[in-house]
XYZ file of C-alpha atoms in Angstrom:
531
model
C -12.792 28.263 11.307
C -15.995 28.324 10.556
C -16.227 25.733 7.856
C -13.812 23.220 10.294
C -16.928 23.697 12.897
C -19.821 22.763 10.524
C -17.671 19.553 9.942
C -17.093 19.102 13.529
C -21.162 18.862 13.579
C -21.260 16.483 10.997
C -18.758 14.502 12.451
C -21.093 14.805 15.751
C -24.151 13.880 14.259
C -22.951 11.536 11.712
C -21.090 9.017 14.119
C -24.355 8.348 16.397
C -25.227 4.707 15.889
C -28.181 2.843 17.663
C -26.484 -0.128 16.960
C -23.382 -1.985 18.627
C -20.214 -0.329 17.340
C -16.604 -0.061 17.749
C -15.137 3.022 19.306
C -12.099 4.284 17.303
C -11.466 7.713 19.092
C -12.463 11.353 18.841
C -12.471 13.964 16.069
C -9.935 16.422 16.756
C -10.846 20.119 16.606
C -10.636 23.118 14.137
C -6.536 24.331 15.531
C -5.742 20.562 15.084
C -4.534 19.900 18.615
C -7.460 20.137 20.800
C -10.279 17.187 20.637
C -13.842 17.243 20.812
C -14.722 14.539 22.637
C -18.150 14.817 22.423
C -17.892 14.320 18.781
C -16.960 10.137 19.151
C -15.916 8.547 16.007
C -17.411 4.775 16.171
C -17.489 2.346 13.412
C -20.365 -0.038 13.414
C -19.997 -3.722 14.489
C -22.827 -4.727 11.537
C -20.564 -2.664 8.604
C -17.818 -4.564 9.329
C -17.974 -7.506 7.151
C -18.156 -4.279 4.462
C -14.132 -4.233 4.159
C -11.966 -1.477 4.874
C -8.682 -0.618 4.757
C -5.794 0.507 7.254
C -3.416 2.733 5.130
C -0.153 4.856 6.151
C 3.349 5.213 5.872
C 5.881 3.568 8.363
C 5.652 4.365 12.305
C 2.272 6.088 11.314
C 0.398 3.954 14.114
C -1.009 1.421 11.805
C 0.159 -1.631 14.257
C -1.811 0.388 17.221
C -4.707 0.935 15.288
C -5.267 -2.821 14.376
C -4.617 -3.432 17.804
C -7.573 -1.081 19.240
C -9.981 -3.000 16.515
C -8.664 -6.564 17.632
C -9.440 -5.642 21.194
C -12.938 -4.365 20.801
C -14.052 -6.812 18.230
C -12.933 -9.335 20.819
C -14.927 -7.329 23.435
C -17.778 -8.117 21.165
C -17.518 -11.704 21.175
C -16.341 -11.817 17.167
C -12.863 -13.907 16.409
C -10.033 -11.928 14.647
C -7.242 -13.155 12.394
C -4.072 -10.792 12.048
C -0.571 -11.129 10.901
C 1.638 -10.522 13.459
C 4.899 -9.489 10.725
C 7.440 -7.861 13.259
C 5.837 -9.777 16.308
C 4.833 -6.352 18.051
C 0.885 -7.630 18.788
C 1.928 -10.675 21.437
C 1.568 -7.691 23.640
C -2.272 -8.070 23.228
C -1.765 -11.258 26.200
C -0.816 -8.387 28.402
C -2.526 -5.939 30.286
C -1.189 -2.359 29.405
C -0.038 -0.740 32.358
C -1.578 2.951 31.402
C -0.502 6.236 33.061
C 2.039 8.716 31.506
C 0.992 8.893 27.435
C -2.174 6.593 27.719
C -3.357 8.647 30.955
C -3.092 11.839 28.856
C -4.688 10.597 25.341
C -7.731 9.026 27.116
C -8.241 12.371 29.081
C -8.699 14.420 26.350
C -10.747 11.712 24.316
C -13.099 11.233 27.866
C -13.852 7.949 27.532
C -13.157 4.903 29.891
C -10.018 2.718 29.614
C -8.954 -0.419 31.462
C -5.751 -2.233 30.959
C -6.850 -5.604 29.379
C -5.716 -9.181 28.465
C -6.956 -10.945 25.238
C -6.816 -14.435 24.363
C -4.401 -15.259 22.047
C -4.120 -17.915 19.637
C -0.298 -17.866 18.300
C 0.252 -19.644 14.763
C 3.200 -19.846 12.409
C 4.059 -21.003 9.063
C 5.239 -24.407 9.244
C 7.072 -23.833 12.451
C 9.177 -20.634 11.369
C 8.507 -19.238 15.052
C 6.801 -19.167 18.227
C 2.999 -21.105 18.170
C 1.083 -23.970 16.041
C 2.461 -24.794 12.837
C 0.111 -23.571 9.932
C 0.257 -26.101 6.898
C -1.551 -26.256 3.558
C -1.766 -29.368 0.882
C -0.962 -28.836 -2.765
C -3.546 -29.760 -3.958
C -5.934 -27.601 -2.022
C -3.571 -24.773 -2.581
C -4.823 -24.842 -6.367
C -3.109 -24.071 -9.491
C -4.059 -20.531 -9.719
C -2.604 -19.082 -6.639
C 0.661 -21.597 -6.646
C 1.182 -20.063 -10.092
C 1.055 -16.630 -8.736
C 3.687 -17.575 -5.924
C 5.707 -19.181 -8.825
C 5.284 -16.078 -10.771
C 4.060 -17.902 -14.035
C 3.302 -16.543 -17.034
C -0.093 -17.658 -19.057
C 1.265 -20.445 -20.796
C 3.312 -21.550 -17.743
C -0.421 -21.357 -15.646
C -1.973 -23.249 -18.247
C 0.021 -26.135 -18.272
C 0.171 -25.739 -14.511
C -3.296 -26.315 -14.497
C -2.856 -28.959 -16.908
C -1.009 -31.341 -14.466
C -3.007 -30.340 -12.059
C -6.317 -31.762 -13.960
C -4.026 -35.068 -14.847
C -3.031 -35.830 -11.006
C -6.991 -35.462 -9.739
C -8.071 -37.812 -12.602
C -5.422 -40.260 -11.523
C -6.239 -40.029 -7.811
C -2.624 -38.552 -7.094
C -3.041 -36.308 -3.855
C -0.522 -33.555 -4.359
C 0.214 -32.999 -0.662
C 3.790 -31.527 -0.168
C 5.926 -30.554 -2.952
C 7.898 -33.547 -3.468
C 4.886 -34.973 -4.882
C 4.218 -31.969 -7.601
C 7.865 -32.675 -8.454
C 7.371 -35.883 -8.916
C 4.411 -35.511 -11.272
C 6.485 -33.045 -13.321
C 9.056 -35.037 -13.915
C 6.616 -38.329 -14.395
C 5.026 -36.088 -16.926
C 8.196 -35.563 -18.705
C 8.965 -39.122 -19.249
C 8.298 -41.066 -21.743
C 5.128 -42.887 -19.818
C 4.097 -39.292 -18.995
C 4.213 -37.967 -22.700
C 1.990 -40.706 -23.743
C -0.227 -40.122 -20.240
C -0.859 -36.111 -21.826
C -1.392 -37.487 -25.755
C -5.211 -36.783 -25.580
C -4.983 -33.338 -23.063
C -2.740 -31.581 -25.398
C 1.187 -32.197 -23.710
C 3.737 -30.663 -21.298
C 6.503 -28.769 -23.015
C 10.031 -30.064 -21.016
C 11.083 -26.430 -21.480
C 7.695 -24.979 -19.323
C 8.295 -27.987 -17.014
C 11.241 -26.704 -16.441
C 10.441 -23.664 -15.582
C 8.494 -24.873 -13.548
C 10.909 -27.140 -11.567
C 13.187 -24.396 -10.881
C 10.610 -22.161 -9.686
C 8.960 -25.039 -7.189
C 12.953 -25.377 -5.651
C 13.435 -22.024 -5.426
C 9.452 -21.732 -3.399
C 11.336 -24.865 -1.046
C 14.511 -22.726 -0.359
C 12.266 -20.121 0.581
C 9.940 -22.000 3.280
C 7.691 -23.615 0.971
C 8.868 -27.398 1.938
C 7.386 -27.136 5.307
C 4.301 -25.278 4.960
C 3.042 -27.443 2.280
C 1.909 -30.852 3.895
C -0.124 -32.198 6.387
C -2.310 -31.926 8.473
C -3.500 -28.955 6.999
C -5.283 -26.054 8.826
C -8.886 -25.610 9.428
C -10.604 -22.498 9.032
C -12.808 -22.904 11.597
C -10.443 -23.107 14.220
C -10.431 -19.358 13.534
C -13.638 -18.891 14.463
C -13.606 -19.848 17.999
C -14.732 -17.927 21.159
C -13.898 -18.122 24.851
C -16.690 -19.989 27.567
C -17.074 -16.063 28.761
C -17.736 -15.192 24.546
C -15.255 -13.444 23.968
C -13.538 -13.758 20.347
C -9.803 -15.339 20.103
C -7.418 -13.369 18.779
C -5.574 -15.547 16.072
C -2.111 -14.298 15.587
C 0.113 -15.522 12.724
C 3.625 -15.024 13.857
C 5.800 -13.587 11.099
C 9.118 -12.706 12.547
C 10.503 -16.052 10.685
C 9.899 -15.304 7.532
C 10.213 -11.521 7.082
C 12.838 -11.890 3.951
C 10.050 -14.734 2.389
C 7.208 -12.314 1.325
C 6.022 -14.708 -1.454
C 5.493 -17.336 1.479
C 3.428 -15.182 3.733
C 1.230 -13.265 1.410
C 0.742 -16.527 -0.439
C -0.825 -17.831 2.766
C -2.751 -15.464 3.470
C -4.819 -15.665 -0.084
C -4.937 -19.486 0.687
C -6.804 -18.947 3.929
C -8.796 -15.941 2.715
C -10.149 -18.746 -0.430
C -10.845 -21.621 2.295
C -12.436 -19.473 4.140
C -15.013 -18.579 0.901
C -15.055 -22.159 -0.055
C -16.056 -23.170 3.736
C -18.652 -20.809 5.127
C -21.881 -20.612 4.665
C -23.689 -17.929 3.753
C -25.600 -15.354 6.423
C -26.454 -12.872 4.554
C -25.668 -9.420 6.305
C -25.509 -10.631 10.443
C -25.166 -8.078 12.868
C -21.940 -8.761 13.603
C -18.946 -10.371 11.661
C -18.461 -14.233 12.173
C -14.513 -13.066 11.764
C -12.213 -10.389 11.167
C -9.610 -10.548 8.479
C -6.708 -8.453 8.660
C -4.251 -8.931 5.347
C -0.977 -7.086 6.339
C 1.626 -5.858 3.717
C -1.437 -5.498 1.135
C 1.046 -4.960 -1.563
C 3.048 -8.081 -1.702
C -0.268 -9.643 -3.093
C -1.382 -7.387 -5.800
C 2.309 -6.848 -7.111
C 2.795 -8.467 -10.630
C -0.353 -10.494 -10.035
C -2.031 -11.870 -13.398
C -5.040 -10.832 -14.681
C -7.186 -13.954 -13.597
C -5.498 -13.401 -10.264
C -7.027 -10.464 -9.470
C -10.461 -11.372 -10.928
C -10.156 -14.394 -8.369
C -9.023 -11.642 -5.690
C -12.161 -9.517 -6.428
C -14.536 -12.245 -6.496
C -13.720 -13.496 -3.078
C -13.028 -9.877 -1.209
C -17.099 -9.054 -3.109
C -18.723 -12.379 -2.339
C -17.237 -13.220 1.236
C -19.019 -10.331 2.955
C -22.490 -12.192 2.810
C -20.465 -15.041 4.480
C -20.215 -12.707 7.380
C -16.415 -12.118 6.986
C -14.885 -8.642 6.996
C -11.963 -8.123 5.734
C -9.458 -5.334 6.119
C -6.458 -4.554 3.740
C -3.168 -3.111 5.547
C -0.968 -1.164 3.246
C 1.124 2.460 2.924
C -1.101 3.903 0.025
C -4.890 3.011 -1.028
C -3.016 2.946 -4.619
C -1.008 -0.905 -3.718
C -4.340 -2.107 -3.627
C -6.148 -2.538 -6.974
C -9.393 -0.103 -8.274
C -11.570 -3.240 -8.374
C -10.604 -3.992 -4.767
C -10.311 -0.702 -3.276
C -13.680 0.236 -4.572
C -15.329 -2.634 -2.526
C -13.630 -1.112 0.869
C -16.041 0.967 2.740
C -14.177 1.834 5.825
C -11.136 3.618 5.889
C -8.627 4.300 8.411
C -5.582 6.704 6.851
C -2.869 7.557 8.754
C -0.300 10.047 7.790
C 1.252 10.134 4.110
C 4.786 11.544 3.027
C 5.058 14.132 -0.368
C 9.002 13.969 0.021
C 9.193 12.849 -4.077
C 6.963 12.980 -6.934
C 5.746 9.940 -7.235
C 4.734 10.422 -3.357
C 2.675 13.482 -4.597
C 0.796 12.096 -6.899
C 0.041 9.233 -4.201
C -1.079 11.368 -2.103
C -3.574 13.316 -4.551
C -4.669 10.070 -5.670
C -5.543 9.026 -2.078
C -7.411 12.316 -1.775
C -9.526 11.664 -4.054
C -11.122 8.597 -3.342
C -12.640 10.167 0.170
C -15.750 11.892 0.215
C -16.095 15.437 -0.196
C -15.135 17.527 3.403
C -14.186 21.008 4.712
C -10.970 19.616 5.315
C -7.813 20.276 3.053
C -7.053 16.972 2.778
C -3.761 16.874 1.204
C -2.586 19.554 4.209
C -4.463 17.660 6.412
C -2.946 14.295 5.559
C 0.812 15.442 5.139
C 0.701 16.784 8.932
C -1.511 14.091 11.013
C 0.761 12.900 14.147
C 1.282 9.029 15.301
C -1.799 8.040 16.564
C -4.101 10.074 14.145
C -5.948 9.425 11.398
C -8.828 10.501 9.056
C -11.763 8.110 8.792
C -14.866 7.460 7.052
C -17.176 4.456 7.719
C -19.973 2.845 6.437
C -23.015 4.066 8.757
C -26.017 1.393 9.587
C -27.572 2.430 6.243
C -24.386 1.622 4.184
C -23.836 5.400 3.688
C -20.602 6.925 4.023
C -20.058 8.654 7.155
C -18.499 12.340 7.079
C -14.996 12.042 6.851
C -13.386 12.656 10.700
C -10.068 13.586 11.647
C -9.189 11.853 14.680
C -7.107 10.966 17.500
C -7.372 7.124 17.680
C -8.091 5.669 21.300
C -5.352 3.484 23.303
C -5.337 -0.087 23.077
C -5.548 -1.824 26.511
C -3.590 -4.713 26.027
C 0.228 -3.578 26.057
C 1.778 -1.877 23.038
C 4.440 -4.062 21.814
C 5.588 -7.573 22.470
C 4.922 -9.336 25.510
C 7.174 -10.914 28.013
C 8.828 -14.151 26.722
C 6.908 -15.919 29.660
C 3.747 -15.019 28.396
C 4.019 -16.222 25.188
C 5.649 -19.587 26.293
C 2.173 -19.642 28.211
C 0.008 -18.665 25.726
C 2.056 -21.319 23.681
C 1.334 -24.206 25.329
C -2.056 -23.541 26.520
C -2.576 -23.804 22.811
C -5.856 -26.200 21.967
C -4.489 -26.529 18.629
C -0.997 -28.141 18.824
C -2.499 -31.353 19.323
C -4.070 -31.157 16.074
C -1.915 -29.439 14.305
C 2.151 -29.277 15.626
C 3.484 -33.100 14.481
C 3.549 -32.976 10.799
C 2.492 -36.013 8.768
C 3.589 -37.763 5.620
C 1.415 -40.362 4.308
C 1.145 -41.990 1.239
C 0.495 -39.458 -1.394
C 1.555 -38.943 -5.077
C 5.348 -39.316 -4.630
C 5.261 -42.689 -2.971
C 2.350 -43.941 -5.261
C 4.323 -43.002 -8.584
C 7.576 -44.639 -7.183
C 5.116 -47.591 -6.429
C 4.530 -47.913 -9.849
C 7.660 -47.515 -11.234
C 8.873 -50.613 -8.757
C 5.639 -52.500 -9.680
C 6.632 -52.092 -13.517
C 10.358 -53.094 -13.244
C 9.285 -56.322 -11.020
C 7.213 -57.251 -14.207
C 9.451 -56.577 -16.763
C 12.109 -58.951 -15.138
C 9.087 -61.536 -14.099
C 8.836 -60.970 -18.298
C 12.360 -61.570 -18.637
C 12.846 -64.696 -16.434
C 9.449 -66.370 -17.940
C 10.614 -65.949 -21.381
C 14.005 -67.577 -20.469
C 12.451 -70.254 -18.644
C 9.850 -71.102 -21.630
C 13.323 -71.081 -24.002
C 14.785 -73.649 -21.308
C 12.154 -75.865 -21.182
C 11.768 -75.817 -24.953
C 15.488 -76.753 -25.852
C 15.403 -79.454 -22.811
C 11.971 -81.027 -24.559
C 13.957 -80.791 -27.928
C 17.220 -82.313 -26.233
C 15.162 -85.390 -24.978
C 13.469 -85.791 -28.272
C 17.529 -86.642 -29.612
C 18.205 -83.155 -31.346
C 21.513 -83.410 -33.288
C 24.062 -80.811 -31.617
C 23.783 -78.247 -34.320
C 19.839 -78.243 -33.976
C 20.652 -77.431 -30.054
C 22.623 -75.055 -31.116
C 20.283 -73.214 -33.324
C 18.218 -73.343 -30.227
C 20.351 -71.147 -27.680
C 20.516 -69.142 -30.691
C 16.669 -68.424 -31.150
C 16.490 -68.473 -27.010
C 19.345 -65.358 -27.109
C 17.232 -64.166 -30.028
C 14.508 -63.761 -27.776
C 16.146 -62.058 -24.504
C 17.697 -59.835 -26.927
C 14.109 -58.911 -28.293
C 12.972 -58.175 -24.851
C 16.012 -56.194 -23.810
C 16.202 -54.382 -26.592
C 12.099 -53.506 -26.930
C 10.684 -50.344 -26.219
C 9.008 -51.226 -23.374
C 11.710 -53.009 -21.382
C 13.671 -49.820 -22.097
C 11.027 -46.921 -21.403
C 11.063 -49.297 -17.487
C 15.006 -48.365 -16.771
C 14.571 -45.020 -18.332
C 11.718 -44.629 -15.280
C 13.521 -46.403 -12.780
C 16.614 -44.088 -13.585
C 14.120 -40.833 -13.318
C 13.226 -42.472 -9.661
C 16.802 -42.516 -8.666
C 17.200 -39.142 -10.260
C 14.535 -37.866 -8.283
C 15.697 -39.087 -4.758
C 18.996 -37.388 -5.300
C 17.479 -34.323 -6.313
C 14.941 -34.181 -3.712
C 18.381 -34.480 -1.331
C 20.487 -31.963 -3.295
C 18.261 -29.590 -3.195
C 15.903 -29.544 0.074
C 12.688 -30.268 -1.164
C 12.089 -32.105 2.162
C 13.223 -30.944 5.247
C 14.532 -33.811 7.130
């Protein structure tokens, strides 16, 4: 008892900030129920472009507990991004009503409560669901990530990369996938194979591979949220006239059974955003918030250079004044390299029901700082709505590690009314830049462009040589050939039709134009284009 109240003093002392901070609850006392709500647990606005992480198992509280944080960062005036997967945080656009449950938590915790409304920015992928359509060109997407999506392996990447490099020194934008189809298969051809001679070749059997994995990506979403116009990240960084932050909300209710499409996106925006802000150093507060939901579905089977990628951006984007926060069950879906860089940590509750969850849990143990508490007891028995905590103080020390009853949000917990988010909907100031899609001329059209401009010439080719043949058996016809000299004529004139039919040339063209037609009926076969 005694040791549990020397940690409720650290937890007292060691949550005091001068600075503006975030207010996550209070610690709860030595017996486990009662709180001390003197002893405030805060998280400082200026550590939070430090990382963190939001772990626990299912029904836990997680979806509350990014909630609270979206609310008060918004309070503060600093834009959040979160992934709205079962479409429970629309209820942020509504005031919570409070009494019963909320009444009762914020009487023990003491502190002040008001039901709220937050603006709310709704987005989607592509237009699966409710708000602004979310796109993203090929060719900003990159090689390395799409080859993660595709699940490549090296020598799949590399030649990935490889057509990438030939379609930017050709001026081909890759927008939508029809074009990086198109490419493929231009690649393949004979025009293609002598295109590659000096960068080394494409194997047919890795294009291949290829192919199949860039229809299956289509089937799964992929033909709509590659394209145009694509998003800007600083529409994510916008603030109300009254400076408060908007809440940016991806809905995700759409595409629940596409995993690969969602945490693909998410990478995407996390590397624009890198690539797009400038640096600030270490502000007082973060210029955003960045909450990647379902963790896991990145990291799992990821390549090596993946992850270095991964780690590079998570370690360098904090001096861009981005935070960003990892949502997952267990600290161990997220990789050492990563999880090392995460200095605030919000745990909620953990199951031992099977080995493996044991040794989870001991491994998530270990990786908090040393405490009074049992943490393995301590962790098994937390209720909904608790969790143990450690920040990173003003200093960039570790705070003591807290057990504690997490605060309400004050925006409603779960959705909101359909009403509301038709309104939030088209209040939108984005759908005018963003909901049409567009389809200009890009790689696809320019390739088929050629293809048409080479078969025109070919038969221009075809027709001069027969008129030149003509004109030369008319002139020798006028001259008084004998018949067996005009004759011998028509003969050389076949001769040379035949030549040009039967060149190499004349048929590489109707090989391409055949791999155009091919490509049409594919592209209707199999959905590459949603029409």
């Amino acid at each position: 008892m005694s040791e549990q109240s020397s940690q409720i003093d650290r937890i007292r002392e060691g949550y005091t900030f001068t600075d503006p901070s975030i207010v996550l609850g209070g610690a709860v006392g030595a017996d486990g129920d009662s709180v001390v709500s003197e002893a405030v647990v805060r998280l400082p606005l200026g550590s939070m472009n430090r990382h963190g992480l939001v772990a626990g198992a299912t029904g836990t509280g997680k979806t509350v507990t990014l909630q609270v944080l979206a609310e008060q960062l918004s309070d503060a005036g600093v834009p959040v991004f979160l992934a709205d997967i079962k479409g429970d945080l629309t209820g942020l656009a509504t005031p919570a009503a409070g009494g019963g449950k909320i009444e009762e938590r914020m009487g023990e915790l003491g502190q002040d409560w008001t039901g709220s409304a937050y603006p709310v920015e709704l987005l989607n992928l592509g237009g699966h669901g409710a708000g602004t359509p979310v796109r993203a060109t090929i060719t900003a997407f990159g090689p390395t990530l799409l080859a993660k999506v595709l699940q490549l392996n090296k020598t799949q990447e590399s030649s990935l990369g490889l057509i990438f490099y030939w379609a930017d020194q050709q001026g081909l934008a890759l927008l939508d996938l029809k074009d990086l189809i198109a490419v493929i298969q231009h690649l393949i051809s004979d025009e293609g194979k002598e295109d590659l001679k000096g960068l080394g070749g494409l194997a047919t059997s890795t294009a291949g591979v290829i192919l199949r994995e860039l229809i299956a990506l289509s089937a799964a979403g992929g033909d709509v949220f590659f394209g145009e116009p694509e998003f800007e990240t600083a529409d994510l960084l916008r603030t109300t006239p009254e400076d408060t932050g908007v809440i940016s909300l991806l809905e995700l209710p759409g595409v629940q059974d596409k995993p690969v499409l969602f945490s693909t996106f998410l990478m995407w925006l996390l590397a624009e955003l890198f690539q797009d802000l400038p640096e600030v150093g270490n502000p007082d507060k973060p210029k955003l918030v960045f909450f990647f939901d379902e963790a896991h579905l990145l990291f799992d089977d990821a390549s090596d250079a993946f992850l270095d990628a991964v780690e590079q951006a998570v370690r360098l984007i904090r001096s861009k004044g981005v935070g960003v926060f990892f949502v997952t069950q267990t600290p161990k879906d997220v990789p050492d390299s990563v999880l090392a860089q995460l200095g605030n940590r919000v745990q909620h509750a953990l199951r031992a029901h099977t080995p493996n969850d044991a040794k989870a849990l001991k491994a998530t143990v270990s990786t908090f700082p040393t405490s009074d508490y049992d943490l393995e007891e301590v962790l098994t028995s937390l209720r909904t709505g608790e969790a143990v905590v450690t920040v990173l103080s003003e200093e960039g020390a570790p705070t003591p590690v807290a057990r504690t009853m997490l605060r309400a949000p004050q925006g409603q917990i779960g959705p909101s009314d359909e009403e509301v988010v038709r309104t939030a909907v088209a209040g939108s100031a984005l759908a005018g830049k963003y909901a049409e899609p567009l389809d200009r001329e890009s790689a696809y059209e320019m390739l088929a462009a050629r293809m048409e401009e080479a078969t025109r010439a070919a038969d221009a080719a075809g027709a001069q040589t027969a008129e030149d043949a003509a004109a030369k058996a008319d002139a020798r016809e006028q001259a008084g050939g004998s018949r067996s000299r005009r004759g011998e004529e028509r003969g050389e004139e076949r001769g040379m039709v035949e030549q040009v039919v039967s060149s190499t040339a004349f048929r590489s063209m109707l090989r391409s134009a055949g791999t155009v037609i091919g490509r049409e009926i594919s592209r209707s076969i199999f959905g590459t284009r949603r029409r």
